[in-house]
Amino acid sequence: MKSKSSPKLRPTFFDAIVVVLVAALALGSAWWFYGGLGRSGPATYIITHQGQEIARGELRQPREITVEGQYHLQIVCDGESIAVTHSDCPTQDCVRTGRATHPGQSIVCLPEQVVIKLVGSGSGPDLVIG
Amino acid sequence: MKTKYIPLLLALLLLLTGCGARQPEATRQIFAMDTVMDLYAVGEDAEALLTEAAQEINRLESLLSRTRAGSDVSILNETGTAQLSDETAALLDAALHYADITGGVFDVTIAPLVEAWNIHGENPRVLTGGEIAALLPLVGSHHLRLSGAAATLDQGCAIDLGGIAKGYASDVIARLYRDGGMTGGWISLGGNVYAHGTKPDGSFWNVAVRDPMDAAATAAMVQLSNQFAVTSGGYQRYFTAGDGTVYQHILDPKTGIPAMSDLLSVTIVCGNGTMADAYSTALYVMGEAGAVSFWSANRAEFDMILITADHRLLYTPGLAGRVTTEEGGAYEVQVLS
């Protein structure tokens, strides 16, 4: 004959809280593991000059950055995109690349070794060619 | 709370976190071969592998650069004869094969014209008809002879491996990823891409093909795993002459002038980085009709995405299900058959 469970062994409200917390922790860990944390949030630009990071910020915050080296580059973040608006480098590839707006995109000035890279966002490409 | 629930909760935790620790990953950015290169690797010893990859790229540049003194290519160009490394000889042999199969549209002996136009350099200029006529006879793969690792070039001729060296480097680095047991990652050697394995969730890597008409936009997205993708187009590297004429950097070896292509970009997808590099340049020069005809004759070797000047995006059936484009986007999408 089945015996009635003791009131002491019945799940309590505290037990339910623990179960919810553990489940939330597990889901959060899975989300982090599969890259959610590293790729979410607003797009961020990272600017390197000759291998050294010289600026980093959110794309939504307007800012102007000047790079001084053998050549002079003017970089403008207008809150929606980032672009090299002026450069006195000989090839001008960086200026012609135009605006970068989405994670995965980059702008490169080879003569001055400046790289502007956009990272972040959830569903963007892993890399861009062309 | 009953202790018998604890193992159950721990099991749930492990299940949802993938039952293991996050794999080590590493990134590296280097300037080499006249471009910027990005590498990303996931797996045990990823950091050491990328250090080795960077050393390999520098080693290859020291062999294959046209401008670096002492390289195999420099010695051959300067003296007209050279005992090449086995690696350089094998790559030149491959270049001759691609010249043959493309009917000379891909040709590494184009160096005299590249140097004279200097579109990549600090002082590009428009050649006169007379200058082009004088240089064209120096172009043609019959000027280059290989016998094992011994190479000879005819008087006044020179080679430029710019259309194939990065592709070869991507093959070398891809081999490192495979042999090093990397589970995922990618490399981007200035437009030469290799996508290795899969992402941690098992999905393919998403590679965006830039819109040639709008640098901020994407024309298509293609999913890749263990494949190479290379894009060629004339829309980024060019110079504007005094009269406003735009001269893009891909030269036609037959005419000696920048290719007058009806294509804006060509993306080749296949299992060989060297071939992808050579074909992307060649098919851009061929134009739409030539590129489609070439693909039809060699369809087992590669897939491609063509973007035409009249706003069409064409891709081959081998990419069906892996190419996505924006609904109502800038290009009319067609699948080749």
Short mmCIF file of C-alpha atoms in Angstrom, two decimals:
data_model
loop_
_atom_site.label_atom_id
_atom_site.label_comp_id
_atom_site.label_asym_id
_atom_site.label_seq_id
_atom_site.Cartn_x
_atom_site.Cartn_y
_atom_site.Cartn_z
CA MET A 1 0.00 0.00 0.00
CA LYS A 2 1.35 3.37 -1.02
CA SER A 3 2.10 5.57 1.93
CA LYS A 4 1.33 9.25 1.96
CA SER A 5 4.45 11.41 1.61
CA SER A 6 5.54 13.29 4.63
CA PRO A 7 4.78 17.03 4.56
CA LYS A 8 8.52 17.56 5.23
CA LEU A 9 9.46 16.00 1.87
CA ARG A 10 6.98 17.88 -0.32
CA PRO A 11 8.52 20.56 -2.62
CA THR A 12 8.31 23.96 -1.06
CA PHE A 13 8.28 27.45 -2.57
CA PHE A 14 12.02 27.66 -1.78
CA ASP A 15 12.63 24.49 -3.83
CA ALA A 16 10.85 26.04 -6.80
CA ILE A 17 13.05 29.14 -6.58
CA VAL A 18 16.19 26.98 -6.58
CA VAL A 19 14.97 25.01 -9.61
CA VAL A 20 14.21 28.24 -11.53
CA LEU A 21 17.61 29.72 -10.63
CA VAL A 22 19.49 26.60 -11.73
CA ALA A 23 17.54 26.40 -14.99
CA ALA A 24 18.22 30.10 -15.67
CA LEU A 25 21.91 29.57 -14.95
CA ALA A 26 21.98 26.61 -17.32
CA LEU A 27 20.23 28.50 -20.12
CA GLY A 28 22.47 31.51 -19.61
CA SER A 29 25.57 29.32 -19.74
CA ALA A 30 24.38 27.65 -22.94
CA TRP A 31 23.69 31.05 -24.52
CA TRP A 32 27.17 32.23 -23.53
CA PHE A 33 28.78 28.99 -24.77
CA TYR A 34 27.23 29.28 -28.20
CA GLY A 35 28.56 32.79 -28.66
CA GLY A 36 25.56 34.85 -27.69
CA LEU A 37 27.38 37.05 -25.23
CA GLY A 38 30.35 37.77 -27.44
CA ARG A 39 28.27 38.81 -30.42
CA SER A 40 25.34 40.63 -28.99
CA GLY A 41 24.83 44.28 -28.30
CA PRO A 42 25.54 47.30 -30.44
CA ALA A 43 28.23 47.20 -33.12
CA THR A 44 31.64 48.24 -31.86
CA TYR A 45 34.50 49.62 -33.91
CA ILE A 46 38.12 48.74 -33.14
CA ILE A 47 40.86 50.78 -34.78
CA THR A 48 44.43 49.51 -34.90
CA HIS A 49 47.47 51.39 -36.16
CA GLN A 50 50.55 49.35 -36.98
CA GLY A 51 49.22 46.50 -34.88
CA GLN A 52 48.35 48.58 -31.80
CA GLU A 53 44.77 49.32 -30.80
CA ILE A 54 44.32 53.10 -30.76
CA ALA A 55 40.56 53.48 -30.44
CA ARG A 56 37.47 51.47 -29.61
CA GLY A 57 33.89 52.56 -29.21
CA GLU A 58 30.25 51.94 -29.98
CA LEU A 59 29.15 52.76 -33.50
CA ARG A 60 26.11 54.63 -32.17
CA GLN A 61 28.28 57.24 -30.47
CA PRO A 62 29.53 59.88 -32.97
CA ARG A 63 33.23 60.61 -32.80
CA GLU A 64 36.11 61.82 -34.95
CA ILE A 65 39.51 60.18 -34.79
CA THR A 66 42.74 61.36 -36.38
CA VAL A 67 45.60 59.02 -37.17
CA GLU A 68 49.00 60.61 -37.57
CA GLY A 69 51.88 58.67 -39.02
CA GLN A 70 53.68 58.77 -42.30
CA TYR A 71 50.23 59.64 -43.63
CA HIS A 72 47.30 61.47 -42.08
CA LEU A 73 43.87 59.82 -41.82
CA GLN A 74 40.61 61.40 -40.71
CA ILE A 75 38.09 58.81 -39.45
CA VAL A 76 34.49 59.79 -38.77
CA CYS A 77 31.94 57.75 -36.86
CA ASP A 78 28.55 59.39 -37.46
CA GLY A 79 26.48 57.22 -35.15
CA GLU A 80 25.40 54.79 -37.86
CA SER A 81 28.56 54.11 -39.82
CA ILE A 82 32.29 54.66 -39.76
CA ALA A 83 34.46 55.79 -42.67
CA VAL A 84 37.83 57.21 -43.56
CA THR A 85 36.75 60.60 -44.86
CA HIS A 86 40.21 61.85 -45.73
CA SER A 87 43.63 60.32 -46.21
CA ASP A 88 46.76 61.55 -47.92
CA CYS A 89 47.99 57.98 -48.46
CA PRO A 90 48.91 57.22 -52.08
CA THR A 91 46.47 54.39 -52.82
CA GLN A 92 43.25 55.93 -51.34
CA ASP A 93 41.78 52.41 -50.98
CA CYS A 94 40.70 53.27 -47.43
CA VAL A 95 38.65 56.25 -48.58
CA ARG A 96 37.16 54.36 -51.53
CA THR A 97 36.03 51.52 -49.30
CA GLY A 98 33.35 53.91 -48.06
CA ARG A 99 31.22 53.38 -44.99
CA ALA A 100 31.24 50.34 -42.74
CA THR A 101 27.94 49.74 -41.02
CA HIS A 102 27.75 46.07 -40.10
CA PRO A 103 29.83 43.72 -37.95
CA GLY A 104 32.28 41.75 -40.04
CA GLN A 105 33.11 44.74 -42.25
CA SER A 106 36.49 46.41 -42.13
CA ILE A 107 38.34 49.31 -43.70
CA VAL A 108 42.06 49.01 -44.33
CA CYS A 109 44.75 51.55 -45.13
CA LEU A 110 47.71 49.44 -46.18
CA PRO A 111 50.29 52.23 -46.52
CA GLU A 112 49.69 53.42 -42.94
CA GLN A 113 48.70 49.96 -41.63
CA VAL A 114 45.44 51.18 -40.17
CA VAL A 115 42.56 48.71 -39.77
CA ILE A 116 39.04 49.68 -38.74
CA LYS A 117 36.99 46.63 -37.85
CA LEU A 118 33.35 46.37 -36.80
CA VAL A 119 32.44 43.62 -34.35
CA GLY A 120 29.36 42.64 -32.37
CA SER A 121 25.66 42.13 -33.16
CA GLY A 122 23.84 38.82 -33.08
CA SER A 123 23.14 37.63 -36.61
CA GLY A 124 25.79 39.27 -38.76
CA PRO A 125 28.28 37.50 -41.00
CA ASP A 126 31.38 35.88 -39.59
CA LEU A 127 33.50 37.57 -42.23
CA VAL A 128 33.17 39.66 -45.36
CA ILE A 129 34.86 39.22 -48.73
CA GLY A 130 35.02 41.50 -51.72
CA MET B 1 14.88 20.34 -0.55
CA LYS B 2 15.38 16.67 -1.27
CA THR B 3 18.98 15.80 -2.11
CA LYS B 4 17.81 13.39 -4.82
CA TYR B 5 16.98 16.40 -7.02
CA ILE B 6 20.58 17.64 -7.00
CA PRO B 7 22.00 15.12 -9.53
CA LEU B 8 19.03 15.83 -11.78
CA LEU B 9 19.69 19.56 -11.69
CA LEU B 10 23.41 19.08 -12.30
CA ALA B 11 22.64 16.87 -15.29
CA LEU B 12 20.35 19.57 -16.68
CA LEU B 13 23.11 22.14 -16.21
CA LEU B 14 25.65 20.00 -18.06
CA LEU B 15 23.22 19.18 -20.86
CA LEU B 16 22.40 22.80 -21.56
CA THR B 17 26.00 23.98 -21.47
CA GLY B 18 27.13 21.50 -24.08
CA CYS B 19 28.61 19.08 -21.55
CA GLY B 20 32.07 20.60 -21.75
CA ALA B 21 34.32 23.59 -21.52
CA ARG B 22 34.53 26.28 -24.21
CA GLN B 23 37.35 25.46 -26.63
CA PRO B 24 40.42 27.69 -26.76
CA GLU B 25 40.37 30.24 -29.56
CA ALA B 26 42.88 32.71 -30.95
CA THR B 27 42.97 35.56 -33.44
CA ARG B 28 45.85 37.15 -35.32
CA GLN B 29 46.19 40.06 -37.73
CA ILE B 30 49.26 40.49 -39.90
CA PHE B 31 50.30 42.67 -42.81
CA ALA B 32 51.90 40.61 -45.55
CA MET B 33 51.75 40.08 -49.30
CA ASP B 34 50.58 43.67 -49.79
CA THR B 35 47.40 43.13 -47.82
CA VAL B 36 46.03 42.70 -44.32
CA MET B 37 45.35 39.16 -43.14
CA ASP B 38 43.03 38.01 -40.36
CA LEU B 39 43.15 34.56 -38.85
CA TYR B 40 40.82 32.95 -36.32
CA ALA B 41 41.24 29.45 -34.96
CA VAL B 42 39.27 27.34 -32.49
CA GLY B 43 40.84 24.28 -30.92
CA GLU B 44 43.58 23.07 -28.63
CA ASP B 45 46.81 25.05 -29.13
CA ALA B 46 45.06 27.61 -31.35
CA GLU B 47 47.48 30.32 -30.27
CA ALA B 48 50.55 28.26 -31.20
CA LEU B 49 48.97 27.28 -34.48
CA LEU B 50 48.43 30.92 -35.47
CA THR B 51 52.02 31.74 -34.58
CA GLU B 52 53.10 28.98 -36.94
CA ALA B 53 50.64 30.24 -39.59
CA ALA B 54 52.10 33.77 -39.40
CA GLN B 55 55.61 32.35 -39.80
CA GLU B 56 54.47 30.34 -42.81
CA ILE B 57 52.96 33.41 -44.46
CA ASN B 58 56.17 35.37 -43.96
CA ARG B 59 58.19 32.46 -45.31
CA LEU B 60 55.98 32.26 -48.40
CA GLU B 61 56.24 36.00 -48.97
CA SER B 62 60.02 35.74 -48.86
CA LEU B 63 59.82 33.13 -51.63
CA LEU B 64 57.06 34.52 -53.82
CA SER B 65 57.26 38.32 -53.59
CA ARG B 66 58.13 40.17 -56.77
CA THR B 67 59.47 43.16 -54.84
CA ARG B 68 61.43 41.48 -52.05
CA ALA B 69 65.13 41.12 -52.85
CA GLY B 70 66.39 37.56 -52.77
CA SER B 71 63.03 35.90 -53.31
CA ASP B 72 62.77 33.11 -55.88
CA VAL B 73 60.62 35.37 -58.03
CA SER B 74 62.96 38.37 -57.76
CA ILE B 75 65.98 36.28 -58.70
CA LEU B 76 64.17 34.81 -61.69
CA ASN B 77 62.97 38.24 -62.85
CA GLU B 78 66.39 39.84 -62.43
CA THR B 79 68.57 37.15 -63.93
CA GLY B 80 66.20 35.30 -66.23
CA THR B 81 67.13 32.00 -64.68
CA ALA B 82 66.81 30.49 -61.22
CA GLN B 83 66.98 27.27 -59.32
CA LEU B 84 63.69 27.54 -57.45
CA SER B 85 62.58 25.96 -54.24
CA ASP B 86 60.39 22.92 -54.90
CA GLU B 87 57.44 24.87 -53.52
CA THR B 88 57.88 27.84 -55.89
CA ALA B 89 58.43 25.48 -58.81
CA ALA B 90 55.21 23.60 -58.01
CA LEU B 91 53.29 26.87 -57.78
CA LEU B 92 54.71 28.08 -61.11
CA ASP B 93 53.74 24.74 -62.62
CA ALA B 94 50.20 25.28 -61.33
CA ALA B 95 50.24 28.83 -62.75
CA LEU B 96 51.17 27.48 -66.18
CA HIS B 97 48.32 24.99 -65.94
CA TYR B 98 45.83 27.75 -65.11
CA ALA B 99 47.21 29.86 -67.97
CA ASP B 100 46.64 26.94 -70.30
CA ILE B 101 43.13 26.07 -69.11
CA THR B 102 41.97 29.73 -69.19
CA GLY B 103 43.42 30.31 -72.63
CA GLY B 104 45.97 32.79 -71.29
CA VAL B 105 43.43 34.99 -69.49
CA PHE B 106 45.24 34.17 -66.27
CA ASP B 107 48.92 34.79 -66.88
CA VAL B 108 51.73 35.35 -64.37
CA THR B 109 53.99 36.78 -67.09
CA ILE B 110 51.86 39.93 -67.01
CA ALA B 111 54.44 41.56 -64.68
CA PRO B 112 55.91 44.06 -67.22
CA LEU B 113 52.44 45.54 -67.73
CA VAL B 114 51.62 45.52 -64.01
CA GLU B 115 54.82 47.38 -63.28
CA ALA B 116 54.30 49.94 -66.04
CA TRP B 117 50.68 50.73 -65.08
CA ASN B 118 51.67 50.68 -61.36
CA ILE B 119 48.01 50.80 -60.34
CA HIS B 120 48.88 49.24 -56.96
CA GLY B 121 51.72 51.69 -56.41
CA GLU B 122 52.25 55.29 -55.51
CA ASN B 123 52.55 56.61 -59.08
CA PRO B 124 50.01 54.95 -61.36
CA ARG B 125 49.84 56.26 -64.89
CA VAL B 126 47.99 55.65 -68.16
CA LEU B 127 50.19 53.90 -70.71
CA THR B 128 50.23 55.11 -74.29
CA GLY B 129 49.23 52.79 -77.10
CA GLY B 130 52.85 52.60 -78.14
CA GLU B 131 53.99 51.58 -74.68
CA ILE B 132 51.34 48.86 -74.50
CA ALA B 133 52.27 47.58 -77.94
CA ALA B 134 55.89 47.38 -76.88
CA LEU B 135 55.12 45.47 -73.68
CA LEU B 136 52.46 43.02 -74.92
CA PRO B 137 54.96 40.76 -76.75
CA LEU B 138 56.65 40.16 -73.40
CA VAL B 139 53.46 38.63 -71.98
CA GLY B 140 52.62 34.97 -72.52
CA SER B 141 53.30 31.77 -70.63
CA HIS B 142 55.49 30.48 -73.48
CA HIS B 143 58.14 32.92 -72.18
CA LEU B 144 58.45 30.88 -68.97
CA ARG B 145 60.02 27.43 -68.99
CA LEU B 146 60.24 24.99 -66.11
CA SER B 147 62.38 21.91 -65.89
CA GLY B 148 61.96 20.45 -62.47
CA ALA B 149 62.94 23.30 -60.16
CA ALA B 150 64.98 25.11 -62.81
CA ALA B 151 63.18 28.06 -64.39
CA THR B 152 64.10 30.35 -67.26
CA LEU B 153 62.46 33.49 -68.55
CA ASP B 154 62.95 35.14 -71.92
CA GLN B 155 64.82 38.44 -72.13
CA GLY B 156 62.78 41.39 -70.80
CA CYS B 157 60.04 39.16 -69.35
CA ALA B 158 59.04 38.92 -65.70
CA ILE B 159 56.49 37.12 -63.55
CA ASP B 160 54.10 38.38 -60.89
CA LEU B 161 52.39 35.84 -58.62
CA GLY B 162 50.02 38.44 -57.17
CA GLY B 163 47.05 36.62 -58.70
CA ILE B 164 47.84 33.29 -57.10
CA ALA B 165 50.23 33.64 -54.14
CA LYS B 166 47.61 34.50 -51.51
CA GLY B 167 45.49 31.61 -52.72
CA TYR B 168 48.44 29.28 -52.33
CA ALA B 169 49.12 30.70 -48.86
CA SER B 170 45.51 29.96 -47.93
CA ASP B 171 46.02 26.33 -49.00
CA VAL B 172 49.10 26.08 -46.79
CA ILE B 173 47.35 27.58 -43.77
CA ALA B 174 44.25 25.43 -44.31
CA ARG B 175 46.50 22.38 -44.15
CA LEU B 176 47.89 23.65 -40.85
CA TYR B 177 44.36 23.99 -39.46
CA ARG B 178 43.51 20.44 -40.50
CA ASP B 179 46.76 18.87 -39.31
CA GLY B 180 46.64 20.89 -36.10
CA GLY B 181 43.22 19.50 -35.25
CA MET B 182 41.39 22.82 -35.20
CA THR B 183 37.64 22.26 -34.88
CA GLY B 184 36.74 25.59 -36.43
CA GLY B 185 37.95 28.95 -37.59
CA TRP B 186 38.64 30.93 -40.71
CA ILE B 187 41.31 32.89 -42.48
CA SER B 188 40.94 35.97 -44.65
CA LEU B 189 44.05 36.81 -46.63
CA GLY B 190 42.98 40.05 -48.29
CA GLY B 191 39.90 38.65 -50.00
CA ASN B 192 41.07 35.04 -50.02
CA VAL B 193 38.95 33.21 -47.47
CA TYR B 194 39.07 29.71 -46.06
CA ALA B 195 36.34 28.57 -43.65
CA HIS B 196 37.42 25.64 -41.50
CA GLY B 197 35.11 23.17 -39.75
CA THR B 198 32.06 24.65 -38.14
CA LYS B 199 31.04 27.06 -35.45
CA PRO B 200 30.71 25.67 -31.90
CA ASP B 201 26.99 25.10 -32.48
CA GLY B 202 27.73 22.98 -35.56
CA SER B 203 26.53 25.51 -38.12
CA PHE B 204 28.52 26.65 -41.15
CA TRP B 205 30.39 29.95 -41.26
CA ASN B 206 28.49 32.88 -42.78
CA VAL B 207 30.58 34.70 -45.37
CA ALA B 208 29.14 37.95 -46.71
CA VAL B 209 29.94 38.95 -50.28
CA ARG B 210 30.31 42.72 -50.39
CA ASP B 211 28.01 44.68 -52.65
CA PRO B 212 30.27 46.19 -55.36
CA MET B 213 27.85 49.10 -55.72
CA ASP B 214 27.68 49.93 -52.02
CA ALA B 215 30.59 49.13 -49.73
CA ALA B 216 28.34 49.29 -46.69
CA ALA B 217 25.97 46.64 -48.04
CA THR B 218 26.08 42.90 -48.58
CA ALA B 219 25.08 41.44 -51.94
CA ALA B 220 24.78 37.85 -50.73
CA MET B 221 25.61 35.60 -47.83
CA VAL B 222 27.12 32.17 -48.45
CA GLN B 223 27.57 29.40 -45.88
CA LEU B 224 30.91 27.63 -45.97
CA SER B 225 32.64 24.77 -44.22
CA ASN B 226 36.05 23.43 -45.25
CA GLN B 227 35.97 25.48 -48.45
CA PHE B 228 37.73 28.45 -49.97
CA ALA B 229 36.11 31.58 -51.36
CA VAL B 230 37.87 34.30 -53.31
CA THR B 231 36.35 37.47 -54.75
CA SER B 232 37.84 39.59 -57.53
CA GLY B 233 36.47 42.89 -58.72
CA GLY B 234 37.66 46.21 -59.95
CA TYR B 235 35.67 48.38 -57.58
CA GLN B 236 38.15 48.93 -54.76
CA ARG B 237 41.61 49.17 -56.24
CA TYR B 238 41.74 51.64 -59.08
CA PHE B 239 43.00 55.06 -59.96
CA THR B 240 41.33 58.00 -61.62
CA ALA B 241 43.24 59.68 -64.43
CA GLY B 242 43.39 63.41 -64.95
CA ASP B 243 40.53 63.28 -67.47
CA GLY B 244 38.31 61.48 -64.96
CA THR B 245 38.64 58.02 -66.50
CA VAL B 246 38.73 55.25 -63.90
CA TYR B 247 41.29 52.48 -64.40
CA GLN B 248 40.73 49.43 -62.20
CA HIS B 249 43.63 47.18 -61.23
CA ILE B 250 42.89 43.87 -63.01
CA LEU B 251 44.70 43.89 -66.35
CA ASP B 252 43.70 41.88 -69.40
CA PRO B 253 46.83 40.03 -70.60
CA LYS B 254 45.45 40.02 -74.16
CA THR B 255 44.97 43.77 -74.50
CA GLY B 256 47.41 45.17 -71.96
CA ILE B 257 44.80 47.48 -70.49
CA PRO B 258 42.52 47.16 -67.44
CA ALA B 259 39.83 44.56 -68.08
CA MET B 260 36.67 46.01 -69.63
CA SER B 261 34.43 43.52 -67.84
CA ASP B 262 30.65 43.46 -67.73
CA LEU B 263 31.05 41.90 -64.29
CA LEU B 264 31.38 43.85 -61.07
CA SER B 265 32.70 40.93 -59.07
CA VAL B 266 33.39 37.22 -59.29
CA THR B 267 33.41 34.96 -56.25
CA ILE B 268 34.80 31.46 -56.65
CA VAL B 269 33.96 28.76 -54.08
CA CYS B 270 35.86 25.47 -54.15
CA GLY B 271 38.17 23.13 -52.27
CA ASN B 272 41.43 24.61 -53.56
CA GLY B 273 42.58 28.11 -52.59
CA THR B 274 45.15 28.44 -55.37
CA MET B 275 42.62 27.56 -58.03
CA ALA B 276 39.99 29.86 -56.51
CA ASP B 277 42.46 32.76 -56.63
CA ALA B 278 43.47 32.15 -60.25
CA TYR B 279 39.91 31.56 -61.47
CA SER B 280 38.42 34.60 -59.73
CA THR B 281 40.82 36.88 -61.62
CA ALA B 282 40.48 35.03 -64.91
CA LEU B 283 36.69 34.87 -64.89
CA TYR B 284 36.44 38.56 -64.06
CA VAL B 285 38.51 39.32 -67.16
CA MET B 286 36.44 36.89 -69.27
CA GLY B 287 33.20 38.69 -68.47
CA GLU B 288 29.81 37.07 -67.93
CA ALA B 289 29.55 35.00 -71.10
CA GLY B 290 33.11 33.72 -70.86
CA ALA B 291 32.80 32.97 -67.15
CA VAL B 292 29.56 31.01 -67.57
CA SER B 293 31.01 29.09 -70.50
CA PHE B 294 34.17 28.30 -68.52
CA TRP B 295 32.13 27.12 -65.54
CA SER B 296 29.99 24.91 -67.78
CA ALA B 297 33.13 23.18 -69.04
CA ASN B 298 34.64 22.82 -65.57
CA ARG B 299 31.60 22.65 -63.31
CA ALA B 300 32.90 19.76 -61.24
CA GLU B 301 35.79 21.89 -60.02
CA PHE B 302 34.14 24.96 -58.55
CA ASP B 303 31.07 27.05 -57.83
CA MET B 304 30.76 30.78 -58.35
CA ILE B 305 28.75 33.91 -57.70
CA LEU B 306 28.77 36.54 -60.42
CA ILE B 307 27.53 40.10 -59.94
CA THR B 308 26.91 41.84 -63.23
CA ALA B 309 27.01 45.49 -64.14
CA ASP B 310 23.34 45.30 -65.12
CA HIS B 311 22.33 44.39 -61.55
CA ARG B 312 22.03 40.61 -61.68
CA LEU B 313 23.46 38.13 -59.22
CA LEU B 314 24.07 34.69 -60.69
CA TYR B 315 25.15 31.63 -58.75
CA THR B 316 25.77 28.00 -59.59
CA PRO B 317 23.51 25.15 -58.43
CA GLY B 318 26.19 23.73 -56.15
CA LEU B 319 25.57 26.69 -53.84
CA ALA B 320 21.80 26.22 -53.75
CA GLY B 321 20.55 26.34 -50.19
CA ARG B 322 23.75 28.01 -49.01
CA VAL B 323 23.35 31.40 -50.68
CA THR B 324 20.94 33.94 -49.30
CA THR B 325 20.16 37.36 -50.71
CA GLU B 326 18.01 40.15 -49.45
CA GLU B 327 14.41 40.00 -50.62
CA GLY B 328 13.84 42.92 -52.99
CA GLY B 329 17.57 43.69 -52.91
CA ALA B 330 19.60 45.56 -55.47
CA TYR B 331 20.13 42.52 -57.70
CA GLU B 332 17.91 40.19 -59.67
CA VAL B 333 18.93 36.72 -58.53
CA GLN B 334 19.34 33.87 -61.03
CA VAL B 335 20.57 30.29 -60.54
CA LEU B 336 22.68 29.02 -63.43
CA SER B 337 21.97 25.62 -64.90
#
